[in-house]
Short mmCIF file of C-alpha atoms and ligand atoms in Angstrom, two decimals:
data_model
loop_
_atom_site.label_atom_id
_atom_site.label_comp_id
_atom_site.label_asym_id
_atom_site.label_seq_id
_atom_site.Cartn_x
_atom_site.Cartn_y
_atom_site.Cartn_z
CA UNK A 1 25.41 15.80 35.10
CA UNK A 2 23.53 19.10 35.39
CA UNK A 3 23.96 21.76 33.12
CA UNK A 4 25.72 18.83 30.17
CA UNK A 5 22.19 17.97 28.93
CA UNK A 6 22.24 20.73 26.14
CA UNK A 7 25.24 20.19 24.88
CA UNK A 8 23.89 17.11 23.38
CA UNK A 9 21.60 18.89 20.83
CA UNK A 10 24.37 18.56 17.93
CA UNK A 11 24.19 15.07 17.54
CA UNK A 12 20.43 15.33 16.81
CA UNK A 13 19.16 12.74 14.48
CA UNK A 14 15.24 12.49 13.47
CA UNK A 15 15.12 8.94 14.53
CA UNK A 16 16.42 10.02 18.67
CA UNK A 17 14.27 9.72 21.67
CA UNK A 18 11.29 11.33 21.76
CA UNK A 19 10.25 13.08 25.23
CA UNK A 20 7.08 12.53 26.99
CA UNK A 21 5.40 15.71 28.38
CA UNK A 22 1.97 16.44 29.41
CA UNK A 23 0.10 19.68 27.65
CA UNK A 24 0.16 21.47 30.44
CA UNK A 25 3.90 21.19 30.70
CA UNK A 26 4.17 21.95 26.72
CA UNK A 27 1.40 25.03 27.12
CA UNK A 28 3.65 26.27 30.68
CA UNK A 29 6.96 26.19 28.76
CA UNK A 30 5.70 27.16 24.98
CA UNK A 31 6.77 30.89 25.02
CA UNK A 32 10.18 30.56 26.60
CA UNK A 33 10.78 27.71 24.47
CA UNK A 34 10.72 30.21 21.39
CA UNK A 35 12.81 32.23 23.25
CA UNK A 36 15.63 29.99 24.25
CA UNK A 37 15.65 28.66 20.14
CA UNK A 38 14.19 25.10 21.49
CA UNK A 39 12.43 24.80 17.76
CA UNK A 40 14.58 23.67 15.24
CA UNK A 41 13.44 23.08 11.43
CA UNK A 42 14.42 20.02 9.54
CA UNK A 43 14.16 20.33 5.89
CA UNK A 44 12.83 17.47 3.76
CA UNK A 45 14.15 17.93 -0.06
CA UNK A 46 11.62 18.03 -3.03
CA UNK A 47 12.79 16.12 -6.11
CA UNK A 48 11.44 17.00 -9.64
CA UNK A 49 10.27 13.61 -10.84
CA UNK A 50 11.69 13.69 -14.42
CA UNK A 51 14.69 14.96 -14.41
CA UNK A 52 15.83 13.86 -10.09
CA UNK A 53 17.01 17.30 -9.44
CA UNK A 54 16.05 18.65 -6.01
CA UNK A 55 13.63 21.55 -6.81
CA UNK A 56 12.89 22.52 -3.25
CA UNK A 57 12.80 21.61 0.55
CA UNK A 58 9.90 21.52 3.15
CA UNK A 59 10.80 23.12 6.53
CA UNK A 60 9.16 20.70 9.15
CA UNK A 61 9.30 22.00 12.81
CA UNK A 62 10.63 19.51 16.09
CA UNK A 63 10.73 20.65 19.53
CA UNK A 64 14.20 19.96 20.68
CA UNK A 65 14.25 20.00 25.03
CA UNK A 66 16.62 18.49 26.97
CA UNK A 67 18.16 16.86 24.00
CA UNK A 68 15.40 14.58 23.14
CA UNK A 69 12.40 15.55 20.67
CA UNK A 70 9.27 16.30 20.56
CA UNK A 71 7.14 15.29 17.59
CA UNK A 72 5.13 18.18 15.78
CA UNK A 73 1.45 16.16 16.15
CA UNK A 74 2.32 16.49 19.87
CA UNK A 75 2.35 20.46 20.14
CA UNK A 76 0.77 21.83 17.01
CA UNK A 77 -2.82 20.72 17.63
CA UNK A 78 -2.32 22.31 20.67
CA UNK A 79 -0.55 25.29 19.58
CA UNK A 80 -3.66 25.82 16.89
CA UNK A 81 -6.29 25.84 20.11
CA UNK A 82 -4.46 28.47 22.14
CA UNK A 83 -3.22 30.44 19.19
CA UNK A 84 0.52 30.57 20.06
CA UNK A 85 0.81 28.28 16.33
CA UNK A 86 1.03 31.44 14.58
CA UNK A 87 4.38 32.73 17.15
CA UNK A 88 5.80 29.34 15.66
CA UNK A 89 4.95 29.90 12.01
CA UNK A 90 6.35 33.31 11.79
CA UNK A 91 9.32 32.06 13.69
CA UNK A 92 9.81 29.09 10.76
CA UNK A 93 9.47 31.38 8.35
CA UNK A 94 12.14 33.55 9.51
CA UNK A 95 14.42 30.89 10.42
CA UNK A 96 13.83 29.51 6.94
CA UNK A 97 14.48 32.88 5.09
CA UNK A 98 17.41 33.30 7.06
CA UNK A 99 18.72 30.05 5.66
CA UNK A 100 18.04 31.16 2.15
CA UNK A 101 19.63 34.29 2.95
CA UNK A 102 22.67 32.23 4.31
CA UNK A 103 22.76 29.75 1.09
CA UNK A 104 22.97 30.80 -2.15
CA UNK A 105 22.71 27.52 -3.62
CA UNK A 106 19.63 26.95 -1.73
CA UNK A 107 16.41 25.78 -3.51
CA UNK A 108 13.16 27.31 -2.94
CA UNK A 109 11.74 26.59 0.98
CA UNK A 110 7.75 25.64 1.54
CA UNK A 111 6.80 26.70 4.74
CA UNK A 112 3.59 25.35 6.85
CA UNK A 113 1.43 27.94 7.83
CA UNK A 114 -2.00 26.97 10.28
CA UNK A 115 -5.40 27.80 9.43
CA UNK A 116 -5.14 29.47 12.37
CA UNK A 117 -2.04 32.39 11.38
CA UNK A 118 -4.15 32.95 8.42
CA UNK A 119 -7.54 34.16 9.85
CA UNK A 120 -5.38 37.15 10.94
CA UNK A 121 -5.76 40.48 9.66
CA UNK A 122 -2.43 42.13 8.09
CA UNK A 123 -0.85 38.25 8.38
CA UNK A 124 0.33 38.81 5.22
CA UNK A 125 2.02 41.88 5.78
CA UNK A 126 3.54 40.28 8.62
CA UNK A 127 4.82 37.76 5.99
CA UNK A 128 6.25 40.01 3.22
CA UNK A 129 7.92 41.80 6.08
CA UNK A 130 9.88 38.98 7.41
CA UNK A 131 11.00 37.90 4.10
CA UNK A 132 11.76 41.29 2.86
CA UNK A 133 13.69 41.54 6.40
CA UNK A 134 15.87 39.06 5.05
CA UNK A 135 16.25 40.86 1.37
CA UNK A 136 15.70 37.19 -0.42
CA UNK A 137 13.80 37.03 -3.36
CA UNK A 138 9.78 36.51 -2.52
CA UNK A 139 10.12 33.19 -5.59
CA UNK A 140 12.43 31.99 -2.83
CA UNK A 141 9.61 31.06 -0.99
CA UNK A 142 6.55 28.74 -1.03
CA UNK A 143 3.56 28.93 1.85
CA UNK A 144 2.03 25.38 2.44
CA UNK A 145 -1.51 25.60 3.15
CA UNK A 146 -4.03 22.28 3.85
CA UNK A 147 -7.35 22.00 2.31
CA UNK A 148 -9.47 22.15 5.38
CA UNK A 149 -7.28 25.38 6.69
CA UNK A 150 -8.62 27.02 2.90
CA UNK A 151 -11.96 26.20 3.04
CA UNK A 152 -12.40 27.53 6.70
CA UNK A 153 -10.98 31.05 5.25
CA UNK A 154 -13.26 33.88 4.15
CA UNK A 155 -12.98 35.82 1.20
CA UNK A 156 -10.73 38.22 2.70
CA UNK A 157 -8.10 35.58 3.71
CA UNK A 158 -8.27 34.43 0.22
CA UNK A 159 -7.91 38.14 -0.92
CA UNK A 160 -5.07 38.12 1.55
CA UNK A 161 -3.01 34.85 0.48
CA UNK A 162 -3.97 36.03 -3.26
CA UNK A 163 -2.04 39.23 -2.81
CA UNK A 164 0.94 37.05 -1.49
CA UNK A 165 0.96 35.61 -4.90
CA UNK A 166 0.57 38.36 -6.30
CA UNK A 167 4.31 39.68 -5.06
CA UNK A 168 5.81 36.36 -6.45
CA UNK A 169 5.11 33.93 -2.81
CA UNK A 170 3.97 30.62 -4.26
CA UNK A 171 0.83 28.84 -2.74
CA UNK A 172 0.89 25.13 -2.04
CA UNK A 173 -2.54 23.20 -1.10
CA UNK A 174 -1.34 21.07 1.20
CA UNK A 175 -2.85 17.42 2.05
CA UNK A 176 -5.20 17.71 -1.02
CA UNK A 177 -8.03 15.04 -1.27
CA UNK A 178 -7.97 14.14 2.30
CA UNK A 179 -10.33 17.20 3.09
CA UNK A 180 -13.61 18.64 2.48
CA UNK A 181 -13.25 20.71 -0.57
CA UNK A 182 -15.20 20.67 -3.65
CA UNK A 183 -13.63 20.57 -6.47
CA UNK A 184 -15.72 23.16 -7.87
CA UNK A 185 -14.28 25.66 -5.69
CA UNK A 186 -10.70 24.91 -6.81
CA UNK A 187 -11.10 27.01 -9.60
CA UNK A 188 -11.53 29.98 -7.57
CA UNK A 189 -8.86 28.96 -4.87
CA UNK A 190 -5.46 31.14 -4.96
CA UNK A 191 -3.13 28.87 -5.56
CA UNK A 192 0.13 27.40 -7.50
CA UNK A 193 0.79 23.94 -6.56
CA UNK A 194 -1.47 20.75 -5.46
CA UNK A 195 -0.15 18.75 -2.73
CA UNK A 196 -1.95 15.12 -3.00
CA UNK A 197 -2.12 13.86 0.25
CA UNK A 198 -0.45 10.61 1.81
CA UNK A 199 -3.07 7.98 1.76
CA UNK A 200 -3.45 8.13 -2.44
CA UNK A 201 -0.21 7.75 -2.38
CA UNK A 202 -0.32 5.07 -0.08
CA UNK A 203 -2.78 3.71 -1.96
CA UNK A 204 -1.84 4.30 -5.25
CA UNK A 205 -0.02 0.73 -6.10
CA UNK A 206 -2.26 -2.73 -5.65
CA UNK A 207 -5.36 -0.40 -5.88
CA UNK A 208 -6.42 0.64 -8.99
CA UNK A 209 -9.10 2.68 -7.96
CA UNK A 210 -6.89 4.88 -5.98
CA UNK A 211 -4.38 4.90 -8.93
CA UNK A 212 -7.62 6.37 -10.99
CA UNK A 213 -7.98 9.15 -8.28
CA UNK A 214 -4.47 10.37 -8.97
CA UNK A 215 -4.42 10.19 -12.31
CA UNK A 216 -7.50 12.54 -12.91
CA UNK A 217 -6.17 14.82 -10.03
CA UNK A 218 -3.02 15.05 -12.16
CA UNK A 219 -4.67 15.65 -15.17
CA UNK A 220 -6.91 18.51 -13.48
CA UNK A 221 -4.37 20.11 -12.17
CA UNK A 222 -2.13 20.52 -15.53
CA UNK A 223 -5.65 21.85 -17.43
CA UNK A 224 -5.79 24.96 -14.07
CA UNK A 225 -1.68 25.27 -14.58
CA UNK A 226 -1.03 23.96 -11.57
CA UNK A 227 1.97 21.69 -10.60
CA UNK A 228 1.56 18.72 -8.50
CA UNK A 229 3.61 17.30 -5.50
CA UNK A 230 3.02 13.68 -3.86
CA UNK A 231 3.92 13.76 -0.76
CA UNK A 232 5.10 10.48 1.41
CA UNK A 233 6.38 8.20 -1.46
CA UNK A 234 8.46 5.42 0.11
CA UNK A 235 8.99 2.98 -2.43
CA UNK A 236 10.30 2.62 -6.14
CA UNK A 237 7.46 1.72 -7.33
CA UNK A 238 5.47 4.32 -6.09
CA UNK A 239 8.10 6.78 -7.55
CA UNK A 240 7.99 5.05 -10.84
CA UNK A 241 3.82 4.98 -11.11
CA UNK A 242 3.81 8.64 -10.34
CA UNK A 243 5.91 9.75 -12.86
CA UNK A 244 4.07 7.34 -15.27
CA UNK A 245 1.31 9.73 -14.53
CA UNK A 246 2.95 12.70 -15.25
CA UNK A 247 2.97 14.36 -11.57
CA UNK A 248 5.49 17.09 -11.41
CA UNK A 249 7.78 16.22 -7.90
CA UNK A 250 7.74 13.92 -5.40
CA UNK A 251 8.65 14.10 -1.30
CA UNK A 252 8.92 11.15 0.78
CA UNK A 253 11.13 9.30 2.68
CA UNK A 254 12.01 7.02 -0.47
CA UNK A 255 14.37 10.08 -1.26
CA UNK A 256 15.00 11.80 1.69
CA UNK A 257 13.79 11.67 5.59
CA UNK A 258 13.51 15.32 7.14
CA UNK A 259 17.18 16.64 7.20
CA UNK A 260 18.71 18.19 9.96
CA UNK A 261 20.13 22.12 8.93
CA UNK A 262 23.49 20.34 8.30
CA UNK A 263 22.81 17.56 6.37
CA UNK A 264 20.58 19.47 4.33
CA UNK A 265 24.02 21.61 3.59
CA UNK A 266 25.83 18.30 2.57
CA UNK A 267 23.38 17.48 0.19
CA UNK A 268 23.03 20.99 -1.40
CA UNK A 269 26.87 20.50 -1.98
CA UNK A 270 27.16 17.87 -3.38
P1 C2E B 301 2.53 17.85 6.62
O1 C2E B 301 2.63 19.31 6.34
O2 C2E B 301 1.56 17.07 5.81
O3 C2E B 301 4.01 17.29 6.48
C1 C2E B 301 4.32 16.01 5.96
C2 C2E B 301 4.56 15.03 7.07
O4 C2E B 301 4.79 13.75 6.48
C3 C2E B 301 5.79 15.33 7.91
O5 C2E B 301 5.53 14.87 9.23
C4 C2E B 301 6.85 14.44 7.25
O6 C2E B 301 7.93 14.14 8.12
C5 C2E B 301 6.03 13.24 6.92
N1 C2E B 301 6.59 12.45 5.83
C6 C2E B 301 7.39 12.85 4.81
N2 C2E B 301 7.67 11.83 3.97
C7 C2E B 301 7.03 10.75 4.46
C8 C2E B 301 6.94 9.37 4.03
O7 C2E B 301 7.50 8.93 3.02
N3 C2E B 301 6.18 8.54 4.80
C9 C2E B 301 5.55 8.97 5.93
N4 C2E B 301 4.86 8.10 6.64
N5 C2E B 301 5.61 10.26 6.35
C10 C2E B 301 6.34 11.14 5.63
P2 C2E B 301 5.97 15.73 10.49
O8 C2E B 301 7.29 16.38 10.21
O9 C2E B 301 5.82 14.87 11.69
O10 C2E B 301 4.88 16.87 10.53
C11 C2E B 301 3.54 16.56 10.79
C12 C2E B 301 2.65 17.73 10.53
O11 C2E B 301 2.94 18.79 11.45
C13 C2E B 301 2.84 18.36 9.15
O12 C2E B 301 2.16 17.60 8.18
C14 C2E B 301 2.23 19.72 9.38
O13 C2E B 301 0.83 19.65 9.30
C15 C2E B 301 2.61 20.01 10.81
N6 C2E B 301 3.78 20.92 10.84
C16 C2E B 301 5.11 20.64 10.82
N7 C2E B 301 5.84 21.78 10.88
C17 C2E B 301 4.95 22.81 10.93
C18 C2E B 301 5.07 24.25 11.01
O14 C2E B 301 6.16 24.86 11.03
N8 C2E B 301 3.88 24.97 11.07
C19 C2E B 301 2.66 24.36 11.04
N9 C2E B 301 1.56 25.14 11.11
N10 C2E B 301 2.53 23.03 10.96
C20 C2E B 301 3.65 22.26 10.90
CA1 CA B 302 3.09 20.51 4.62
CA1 CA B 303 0.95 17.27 3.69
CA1 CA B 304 -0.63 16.32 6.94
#
């Protein structure tokens, strides 16, 4: 009845309903739904590809209302066009320090941030504070960045996310290959980690031109000293061609799906 809806929320699993609403109803109820702690991060672990050990976690954001769920591709595109996305990525990254701050045993936490929350001036001030807020140390944490969102940025965004690295933040380029970058500018690009996007991964097995892609992304990467993540591995055999080629970790929902807070826990423990 009325009022019991809520009380649901706990038995939240990534596969539940998802809710239908229209953007005007997500735009009308965006703010207050910060407010009322509607956005809830699921963490998807990181595993380091030679040894198994989990070497990190992705935050991923839902939109829990009413006890069902609504998907991120439903409110961040949205979020990035009116500018409230960077409200939600500060809010992540808080909630994420404050689970670092909360965990000890907790592995280091990538974090999405938009395109969008770094055009800002001073955004990484903002940053620094929240994580300092939180006294964890700034290794703790890794900033996920795509492509497209870096080569949109001027040079004082880059000075901006270079002086993040600069205190010890890590930078991720998220979704790399599936945007518009040349590879030329890499070089100059402020960054720690390469994040190969889905569809080579996707690809990689039964196509051996797409196995050829990775392998030469791989091998660029190690000559800049920068690691490598592939991100949606389902299969073995994806896992197992990967490592053959000597990329660093692996994500995907082979190993793990996004983990609710709790689950996450479990798995840290055991
Ligand atoms: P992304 O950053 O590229 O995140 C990876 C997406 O791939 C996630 O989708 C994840 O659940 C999904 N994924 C992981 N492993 C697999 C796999 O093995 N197979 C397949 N098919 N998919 C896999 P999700 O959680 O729906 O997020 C979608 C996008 O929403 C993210 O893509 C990211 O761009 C954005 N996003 C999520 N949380 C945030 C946030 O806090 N801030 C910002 N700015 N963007 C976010
Ligand atoms: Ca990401
Ligand atoms: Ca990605
Ligand atoms: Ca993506």
């Amino acid at each position: 009845g009325k009022g019991t809806a809520d009380t649901t929320i706990h038995k939240f699993s990534p596969e539940m309903d998802t809710l239908r609403i229209s953007n005007n109803d997500i735009v009308a109820n965006m703010a207050k739904a910060l407010d009322d702690q509607e956005f809830i991060l699921l963490y998807q672990p990181k595993i380091n590809l030679s040894t198994g050990e989990l070497v990190g976690a992705e935050a991923l954001v839902r939109w829990m209302r009413h006890g069902k769920m609504i998907p991120p591709d439903k409110f961040i595109p949205l979020f990035e066009r009116n500018g409230f996305i960077k409200h939600l990525d500060y809010y992540v990254l808080d909630k994420a320090c404050a689970f670092v701050a909360t965990h000890p045993d907790a592995p280091k936490i990538s974090v999405n941030l938009s395109g969008v929350t770094i055009m800002q001036s001073g955004f990484d001030r903002r940053i620094l504070n929240i994580i300092d807020q939180h006294g964890i140390a700034h290794s703790q944490i890794d900033l996920e960045i795509t492509e497209t969102a870096f080569v949109e940025q001027f040079e004082e965004s880059l000075g901006r996310i270079q002086n993040l690295r600069s205190k010890g933040i890590t930078i991720s380029m998220d979704d790399f290959g599936a945007g518009i970058s040349s590879l030329s500018r890499l070089k100059n690009m402020p960054i720690d980690i390469l994040k190969i996007d889905r569809a080579f991964i996707v690809d990689s097995i039964g196509n051996p031109r797409g196995g050829h892609i990775i392998k030469c992304v791989v091998q660029m990467a190690q000559k800049l000293n920068m690691e490598t993540v592939a991100e949606g591995i389902e299969t073995r055999a994806q896992e197992e061609f990967l490592h053959n080629l000597c990329c660093d970790v692996g994500q995907g929902y082979y190993f793990n799906r996004p983990l609710p807070e709790n689950e996450f826990i479990k798995l840290l423990n055991q």
